Short mmCIF file of C-alpha atoms and ligand atoms in Angstrom, two decimals:
data_model
loop_
_atom_site.label_atom_id
_atom_site.label_comp_id
_atom_site.label_asym_id
_atom_site.label_seq_id
_atom_site.Cartn_x
_atom_site.Cartn_y
_atom_site.Cartn_z
CA MET A 18 30.13 40.67 -79.90
CA LEU A 19 29.84 44.58 -80.10
CA VAL A 20 28.44 45.96 -76.89
CA ARG A 21 26.95 49.37 -77.91
CA ASN A 22 25.03 49.65 -74.59
CA PHE A 23 22.94 47.31 -72.57
CA LYS A 24 19.30 48.37 -72.19
CA PHE A 25 17.84 47.05 -68.98
CA CYS A 26 14.34 46.31 -67.76
CA PHE A 27 14.46 49.76 -66.17
CA PRO A 28 11.43 51.07 -68.10
CA GLU A 29 9.31 48.33 -66.43
CA THR A 30 10.43 49.49 -62.92
CA ALA A 31 9.80 53.16 -63.75
CA MET A 32 6.52 52.86 -65.75
CA GLY A 33 5.27 49.32 -65.19
CA VAL A 34 5.28 48.43 -68.85
CA PRO A 35 8.13 46.63 -70.67
CA ILE A 36 9.57 48.19 -73.88
CA HIS A 37 11.24 45.09 -75.07
CA ALA A 38 14.47 46.85 -75.58
CA GLN A 39 16.51 43.61 -75.20
CA GLU A 40 14.80 41.79 -77.93
CA ASP A 41 14.68 44.89 -80.12
CA PRO A 42 18.02 46.77 -79.73
CA ASP A 43 16.63 49.33 -82.15
CA SER A 44 13.61 50.04 -80.11
CA GLU A 45 12.26 53.43 -81.26
CA TYR A 46 12.17 54.71 -77.72
CA CYS A 47 15.70 53.81 -76.79
CA ARG A 48 17.02 55.14 -80.12
CA SER A 49 15.22 58.45 -79.59
CA VAL A 50 16.67 58.78 -76.05
CA THR A 51 20.17 58.11 -77.41
CA ASP A 52 19.60 60.53 -80.32
CA LEU A 53 18.31 63.23 -77.94
CA ALA A 54 21.61 63.13 -75.94
CA GLU A 55 23.63 63.29 -79.16
CA LEU A 56 21.74 66.15 -80.56
CA THR A 57 21.87 68.09 -77.29
CA VAL A 58 25.61 67.80 -77.37
CA HIS A 59 25.64 68.87 -81.07
CA ARG A 60 23.57 71.93 -80.27
CA ARG A 61 25.51 72.90 -77.11
CA GLU A 62 28.85 72.92 -79.05
CA ARG A 63 27.34 75.17 -81.77
CA ILE A 64 26.48 78.66 -80.41
CA TRP A 65 24.61 79.67 -83.42
CA LEU A 66 22.16 76.85 -82.72
CA HIS A 67 21.36 78.13 -79.16
CA PRO A 68 18.39 80.33 -80.11
CA ASP A 69 15.22 78.27 -80.39
CA PHE A 70 13.99 79.92 -83.57
CA ILE A 71 17.14 78.98 -85.47
CA PHE A 72 17.57 75.53 -84.01
CA TYR A 73 14.06 74.32 -84.70
CA ASN A 74 14.32 75.48 -88.27
CA THR A 75 17.37 73.32 -89.01
CA PRO A 76 17.23 69.57 -89.96
CA VAL A 77 19.01 68.73 -86.62
CA GLY A 78 16.45 70.83 -84.67
CA ARG A 79 13.50 69.12 -86.59
CA ARG A 80 15.03 65.57 -85.69
CA TYR A 81 15.36 66.79 -82.06
CA LYS A 82 11.70 67.75 -81.89
CA LYS A 83 10.66 64.46 -83.46
CA CYS A 84 12.62 62.46 -80.98
CA LEU A 85 11.37 64.60 -78.11
CA ASN A 86 7.71 64.12 -79.30
CA LEU A 87 8.25 60.35 -79.53
CA VAL A 88 9.76 60.08 -76.00
CA GLN A 89 7.19 62.43 -74.39
CA GLY A 90 4.25 60.86 -76.33
CA PHE A 91 5.16 57.40 -75.33
CA THR A 92 5.23 58.39 -71.56
CA LYS A 93 1.92 60.37 -71.85
CA LYS A 94 0.30 57.33 -73.55
CA VAL A 95 1.46 55.03 -70.77
CA ILE A 96 0.35 57.47 -68.10
CA GLN A 97 -3.19 57.57 -69.55
CA GLU A 98 -3.40 53.78 -69.89
CA ARG A 99 -2.11 53.12 -66.42
CA LYS A 100 -4.32 55.77 -64.97
CA ALA A 101 -7.31 54.11 -66.42
CA LEU A 102 -6.16 50.71 -65.19
CA LEU A 103 -5.54 52.04 -61.69
CA SER A 104 -8.84 53.81 -61.23
CA ASN A 105 -10.77 50.69 -62.41
CA ALA A 106 -8.77 48.55 -60.02
CA ALA A 107 -9.25 51.10 -57.14
CA LYS A 108 -13.05 50.89 -57.59
CA ARG A 109 -13.03 47.16 -57.40
CA SER A 110 -10.82 46.90 -54.37
CA HIS A 111 -11.54 49.87 -52.09
CA GLU A 112 -12.73 47.44 -49.40
CA SER A 113 -9.17 45.89 -49.21
CA SER A 114 -6.99 46.90 -46.44
CA ASP A 115 -4.07 44.71 -47.34
CA GLU A 116 -1.01 47.13 -47.47
CA ASP A 117 0.71 44.81 -50.02
CA ARG A 118 -2.01 45.38 -52.52
CA SER A 119 -1.63 48.28 -54.93
CA PHE A 120 -5.11 49.10 -55.94
CA GLY A 121 -6.17 45.55 -55.65
CA ILE A 122 -3.44 44.20 -57.84
CA ARG A 123 -1.03 42.05 -55.85
CA ARG A 124 2.28 43.17 -57.35
CA LYS A 125 5.21 45.53 -56.78
CA LYS A 126 4.43 49.16 -57.63
CA ALA A 127 6.20 50.87 -60.50
CA PHE A 128 7.53 54.44 -59.76
CA LEU A 129 4.73 55.71 -62.11
CA ASP A 130 1.95 53.93 -60.21
CA LEU A 131 3.32 55.39 -56.97
CA LEU A 132 3.05 58.87 -58.38
CA GLN A 133 -0.49 58.23 -59.76
CA GLU A 134 -1.54 56.95 -56.40
CA VAL A 135 -0.43 60.09 -54.62
CA SER A 136 -1.96 62.23 -57.29
CA MET A 137 -5.27 60.36 -57.04
CA LYS A 138 -5.39 60.50 -53.30
CA GLU A 139 -4.03 64.00 -52.77
CA GLY A 140 -4.56 65.75 -56.18
CA THR A 141 -1.16 67.34 -55.80
CA LEU A 142 0.34 66.36 -59.10
CA THR A 143 -0.86 67.11 -62.57
CA ASP A 144 -0.43 64.63 -65.49
CA GLU A 145 2.33 66.91 -66.88
CA ASP A 146 4.15 66.90 -63.43
CA ILE A 147 4.02 63.07 -63.36
CA ARG A 148 5.28 62.94 -67.03
CA GLU A 149 8.15 65.13 -66.14
CA GLU A 150 9.21 63.08 -63.19
CA VAL A 151 8.85 59.84 -65.17
CA ASP A 152 10.86 61.14 -68.05
CA THR A 153 13.67 62.27 -65.66
CA PHE A 154 13.79 58.91 -64.19
CA MET A 155 13.77 57.07 -67.50
CA ILE A 156 16.42 59.23 -68.88
CA ALA A 157 18.62 59.56 -65.75
CA GLY A 158 18.10 55.90 -64.86
CA HIS A 159 18.61 53.72 -67.96
CA ASP A 160 21.51 55.08 -70.11
CA THR A 161 23.70 55.74 -67.08
CA THR A 162 23.59 52.20 -65.70
CA ALA A 163 23.75 50.77 -69.27
CA SER A 164 26.90 52.84 -70.00
CA SER A 165 28.58 51.98 -66.66
CA SER A 166 27.98 48.23 -67.08
CA SER A 167 29.47 48.31 -70.64
CA TRP A 168 32.67 50.07 -69.33
CA THR A 169 32.92 47.59 -66.46
CA LEU A 170 32.75 44.61 -68.93
CA PHE A 171 35.30 46.32 -71.03
CA MET A 172 37.70 46.69 -67.98
CA LEU A 173 37.08 43.15 -66.95
CA GLY A 174 37.96 42.08 -70.40
CA HIS A 175 41.34 43.63 -70.04
CA HIS A 176 42.01 42.21 -66.62
CA PRO A 177 41.43 38.43 -66.47
CA GLU A 178 42.92 38.18 -62.98
CA VAL A 179 40.28 40.70 -61.67
CA GLN A 180 37.60 38.88 -63.56
CA GLU A 181 38.64 35.42 -61.94
CA LYS A 182 38.42 37.12 -58.57
CA VAL A 183 34.84 38.28 -59.36
CA TYR A 184 33.98 34.79 -60.59
CA ALA A 185 35.35 33.18 -57.38
CA GLU A 186 33.21 35.55 -55.45
CA LEU A 187 30.16 34.51 -57.56
CA SER A 188 30.84 30.89 -57.31
CA GLU A 189 31.06 31.25 -53.46
CA ILE A 190 27.69 32.97 -53.36
CA PHE A 191 25.80 30.73 -55.82
CA GLN A 192 27.54 27.37 -55.15
CA GLY A 193 26.85 26.04 -58.57
CA SER A 194 23.18 27.03 -58.51
CA GLN A 195 21.68 28.67 -61.63
CA ARG A 196 19.10 30.64 -59.58
CA SER A 197 18.56 34.40 -59.94
CA PRO A 198 20.32 36.60 -57.35
CA THR A 199 18.35 37.61 -54.34
CA MET A 200 18.87 40.88 -52.47
CA LYS A 201 21.10 39.09 -50.03
CA ASP A 202 23.23 37.69 -52.82
CA LEU A 203 23.67 41.14 -54.34
CA ASN A 204 24.75 42.60 -50.97
CA GLU A 205 27.41 39.91 -50.75
CA MET A 206 28.91 41.00 -54.04
CA LYS A 207 31.53 43.17 -52.43
CA TYR A 208 34.36 42.65 -54.85
CA LEU A 209 32.15 43.16 -57.78
CA GLU A 210 31.07 46.37 -56.24
CA ARG A 211 34.64 47.53 -56.02
CA VAL A 212 35.12 46.59 -59.63
CA ILE A 213 32.02 48.68 -60.66
CA LYS A 214 33.26 51.62 -58.65
CA GLU A 215 36.80 51.41 -60.13
CA SER A 216 35.32 51.25 -63.62
CA LEU A 217 33.14 54.32 -62.64
CA ARG A 218 36.24 56.16 -61.48
CA LEU A 219 37.99 55.65 -64.93
CA TYR A 220 34.86 55.97 -66.97
CA PRO A 221 32.33 58.05 -64.99
CA THR A 222 29.14 57.76 -67.05
CA VAL A 223 28.14 61.25 -65.91
CA PRO A 224 31.58 62.84 -66.74
CA PHE A 225 30.76 66.37 -65.63
CA ILE A 226 28.00 68.29 -63.76
CA GLN A 227 27.15 72.04 -63.82
CA ARG A 228 25.99 74.46 -61.26
CA ILE A 229 25.34 78.27 -60.96
CA LEU A 230 27.21 79.79 -58.08
CA LYS A 231 24.90 81.21 -55.42
CA GLU A 232 27.72 83.07 -53.68
CA ASP A 233 31.24 84.50 -54.50
CA ILE A 234 34.00 81.95 -54.02
CA ASN A 235 37.78 81.94 -54.15
CA ILE A 236 39.57 78.88 -55.59
CA GLU A 237 43.35 78.91 -55.31
CA GLY A 238 43.51 82.69 -55.43
CA TYR A 239 41.01 83.16 -58.35
CA ASP A 240 37.70 85.08 -57.40
CA ILE A 241 34.71 83.59 -58.98
CA PRO A 242 31.56 85.81 -58.63
CA ALA A 243 27.99 84.52 -57.70
CA GLY A 244 25.93 83.83 -60.84
CA THR A 245 28.85 82.15 -62.74
CA ALA A 246 28.02 78.83 -64.40
CA VAL A 247 30.78 76.37 -63.31
CA THR A 248 31.45 72.90 -64.67
CA VAL A 249 32.77 70.22 -62.33
CA LEU A 250 34.81 67.81 -64.33
CA ILE A 251 34.13 64.42 -62.50
CA TYR A 252 36.25 62.63 -65.18
CA TYR A 253 39.37 64.56 -64.22
CA ALA A 254 38.54 64.84 -60.37
CA ASN A 255 38.57 60.90 -60.43
CA ARG A 256 42.18 61.03 -61.73
CA ASN A 257 43.61 63.28 -59.12
CA PRO A 258 46.99 61.51 -58.13
CA GLU A 259 46.70 62.94 -54.57
CA TYR A 260 43.86 60.47 -53.94
CA PHE A 261 44.52 57.89 -56.68
CA PRO A 262 48.22 57.14 -57.20
CA ASN A 263 48.69 55.79 -60.67
CA PRO A 264 45.40 57.30 -61.68
CA GLU A 265 45.10 55.52 -65.11
CA GLU A 266 45.67 52.01 -63.54
CA PHE A 267 42.66 49.89 -63.11
CA ASN A 268 42.84 48.75 -59.49
CA PRO A 269 39.57 47.79 -57.69
CA ASP A 270 41.52 47.83 -54.39
CA ASN A 271 41.29 51.66 -54.54
CA PHE A 272 37.86 50.91 -53.02
CA LEU A 273 38.89 48.71 -50.15
CA PRO A 274 37.03 50.14 -47.09
CA GLU A 275 40.22 51.38 -45.43
CA ARG A 276 41.28 53.26 -48.45
CA VAL A 277 37.76 54.80 -48.95
CA LEU A 278 37.97 55.99 -45.27
CA SER A 279 41.37 57.54 -45.69
CA ARG A 280 40.16 59.72 -48.62
CA HIS A 281 38.16 63.04 -48.61
CA ASN A 282 34.37 62.19 -48.95
CA PHE A 283 34.21 64.20 -52.25
CA ALA A 284 37.37 62.64 -53.76
CA PHE A 285 35.11 60.21 -55.72
CA VAL A 286 31.70 61.63 -56.73
CA PRO A 287 30.35 59.72 -59.81
CA PHE A 288 26.81 60.29 -58.46
CA SER A 289 27.60 63.90 -57.60
CA ALA A 290 27.20 65.15 -53.97
CA GLY A 291 25.14 67.57 -51.97
CA PRO A 292 21.36 68.04 -52.07
CA ARG A 293 20.97 67.29 -55.88
CA ASN A 294 22.97 64.08 -55.87
CA CYS A 295 21.83 61.00 -57.63
CA ILE A 296 18.76 59.61 -56.00
CA GLY A 297 19.09 56.32 -57.95
CA GLN A 298 22.67 55.38 -56.88
CA LYS A 299 21.73 52.41 -54.68
CA PHE A 300 19.31 51.20 -57.33
CA ALA A 301 21.97 51.54 -60.01
CA MET A 302 24.38 49.45 -58.10
CA LEU A 303 21.84 46.65 -57.53
CA GLU A 304 20.86 46.84 -61.21
CA GLU A 305 24.46 46.62 -62.37
CA LYS A 306 25.38 43.82 -60.04
CA THR A 307 22.32 41.87 -61.28
CA ILE A 308 23.17 42.18 -65.00
CA LEU A 309 26.94 41.82 -64.64
CA SER A 310 26.79 38.78 -62.34
CA SER A 311 24.28 37.11 -64.76
CA ILE A 312 26.86 37.53 -67.63
CA LEU A 313 30.04 36.67 -65.52
CA ARG A 314 28.55 33.58 -64.00
CA ARG A 315 28.06 32.22 -67.50
CA PHE A 316 30.88 33.70 -69.62
CA LYS A 317 34.47 34.83 -69.75
CA ILE A 318 34.95 38.20 -71.24
CA ARG A 319 37.83 39.32 -73.35
CA SER A 320 38.20 42.80 -74.71
CA LEU A 321 39.14 42.97 -78.30
CA GLU A 322 40.41 46.56 -78.49
CA ARG A 323 43.04 48.32 -76.64
CA ARG A 324 41.93 50.93 -74.04
CA GLU A 325 43.69 53.71 -75.94
CA ASP A 326 41.71 52.81 -79.17
CA VAL A 327 38.38 53.22 -77.55
CA ASN A 328 37.38 56.78 -77.52
CA PRO A 329 35.01 57.94 -74.65
CA ILE A 330 32.65 60.74 -75.88
CA PRO A 331 30.83 62.88 -73.31
CA ALA A 332 27.44 62.65 -74.97
CA ILE A 333 25.78 63.58 -71.62
CA VAL A 334 26.62 60.15 -70.50
CA LEU A 335 30.18 58.90 -71.28
CA ARG A 336 29.85 56.50 -74.28
CA PRO A 337 32.41 54.63 -76.28
CA GLU A 338 32.41 56.33 -79.62
CA HIS A 339 31.95 53.16 -81.67
CA GLY A 340 30.82 50.72 -78.97
CA ILE A 341 32.94 48.20 -77.24
CA LYS A 342 34.10 44.97 -78.77
CA VAL A 343 34.27 41.89 -76.47
CA ALA A 344 34.38 38.26 -76.99
CA LEU A 345 32.40 35.92 -74.81
CA ALA A 346 33.37 32.33 -74.11
CA SER A 347 30.99 30.07 -72.32
CA ARG A 348 32.14 28.81 -68.90
CA THR A 349 30.30 25.58 -69.24
C1 LIG P 1203 25.77 54.37 -62.84
C2 LIG P 1203 24.48 54.97 -62.81
C3 LIG P 1203 24.31 56.40 -62.54
C4 LIG P 1203 25.08 57.45 -62.46
C5 LIG P 1203 26.69 57.37 -62.68
C6 LIG P 1203 24.31 58.56 -62.08
C7 LIG P 1203 24.78 59.80 -61.87
C8 LIG P 1203 24.05 60.97 -61.55
C9 LIG P 1203 24.70 62.24 -61.30
C10 LIG P 1203 26.09 62.63 -61.40
C11 LIG P 1203 23.46 63.01 -60.96
C12 LIG P 1203 23.63 64.54 -60.56
C13 LIG P 1203 23.46 65.44 -61.70
C14 LIG P 1203 23.76 66.88 -61.37
O1 LIG P 1203 24.34 67.01 -60.17
O2 LIG P 1203 23.56 67.71 -62.15
C15 LIG P 1203 22.35 62.19 -61.03
C16 LIG P 1203 21.03 62.65 -60.74
C17 LIG P 1203 19.92 61.98 -60.86
N1 LIG P 1203 19.85 60.59 -61.03
FE1 LIG P 1203 21.39 59.40 -61.40
N2 LIG P 1203 23.07 58.21 -61.97
C18 LIG P 1203 22.94 56.82 -62.20
C19 LIG P 1203 21.81 56.08 -62.12
C20 LIG P 1203 20.48 56.48 -61.86
C21 LIG P 1203 19.42 55.73 -61.66
C22 LIG P 1203 19.31 54.17 -61.84
C23 LIG P 1203 18.27 56.56 -61.45
C24 LIG P 1203 16.85 56.17 -61.15
C25 LIG P 1203 16.48 55.19 -60.62
C26 LIG P 1203 18.80 57.92 -61.41
C27 LIG P 1203 18.07 58.97 -61.16
C28 LIG P 1203 18.63 60.26 -61.01
C29 LIG P 1203 17.68 61.51 -60.86
C30 LIG P 1203 16.21 61.44 -60.73
C31 LIG P 1203 18.56 62.45 -60.62
C32 LIG P 1203 18.20 63.96 -60.50
C33 LIG P 1203 18.26 64.23 -58.89
C34 LIG P 1203 17.95 65.66 -58.67
O3 LIG P 1203 18.23 66.55 -59.63
O4 LIG P 1203 17.54 66.05 -57.57
N3 LIG P 1203 20.11 57.82 -61.60
N4 LIG P 1203 22.77 60.97 -61.28
#
């Protein structure tokens, strides 16, 4: 089995509509999001493509524009459709006082519906504002968790002893039942959480972040003036031997509560830190536990390639250059 990247039901949570990415791994929307990331990196590394008037007149720039139009067009269409649906439902149900009802439809609200609701009630957000928020969520939210889960499976496929401990934890929680996990089950998956974190340490799906300095700083004797663009390399920070002895070794015990407490808060920052940190980090963990536990309850995973043969590419999210090859053996 070649794991290029799992695509989750995230679009349904964000927009309230499924995009059937599981059944259609070549979904045009997912393909375009992936292409946009690759084309952005391609442009970033070629200084002559930085000016818009050159970039958009090259084949790569035209492909970028096409993908961008497709992604934004899809979101715009969904926003229009759901806006119409919500305003019709609102007319029908304005007598209702049931707080669980979302415009008369008894269901959980998608992120997009929540924004529409605020916009309709308070008139504070334009359609363009809503589209930008939904696009940020869609892009920040789906490829990151997909990539992180793929790397976690890859590491578990190399460490059968760790995989058996995860399986033992899951067996304890589910007691042989085939039911889907509840929120309580997910919270009990403590060892799986440590495994996900250790995989994120070695393969941080956001391998670097960037900031413009607001004030002058001095780092180890070097003066760096305000206004400088700095890149924080999470990938390397996670390998600091001062905090992670044997940094290349896969060891989920690095995330035992007592070890976490003994480290500096910023020694491990896969979700960044400070006021612009990841607002989806708790959701990401729940999502990953859901998908990984579903796979690991049913299958044993074996990685078919050596770690050193799988090249991680920083294409905005950290991807395996040619996907990850794993073998699945049914546990039943
Ligand atoms: C393993 C999964 C994920 C990782 C590693 C991750 C990592 C990050 C990082 C490092 C940032 C900060 C970027 C920066 O400082 O420039 C960020 C921002 C963000 N993330 Fe995540 N993320 C993940 C999943 C998610 C999910 C599931 C969502 C949505 C539900 C999400 C939504 C966002 C948003 C909206 C921002 C921008 C926040 C802001 O600028 O104020 N992320 N993420």
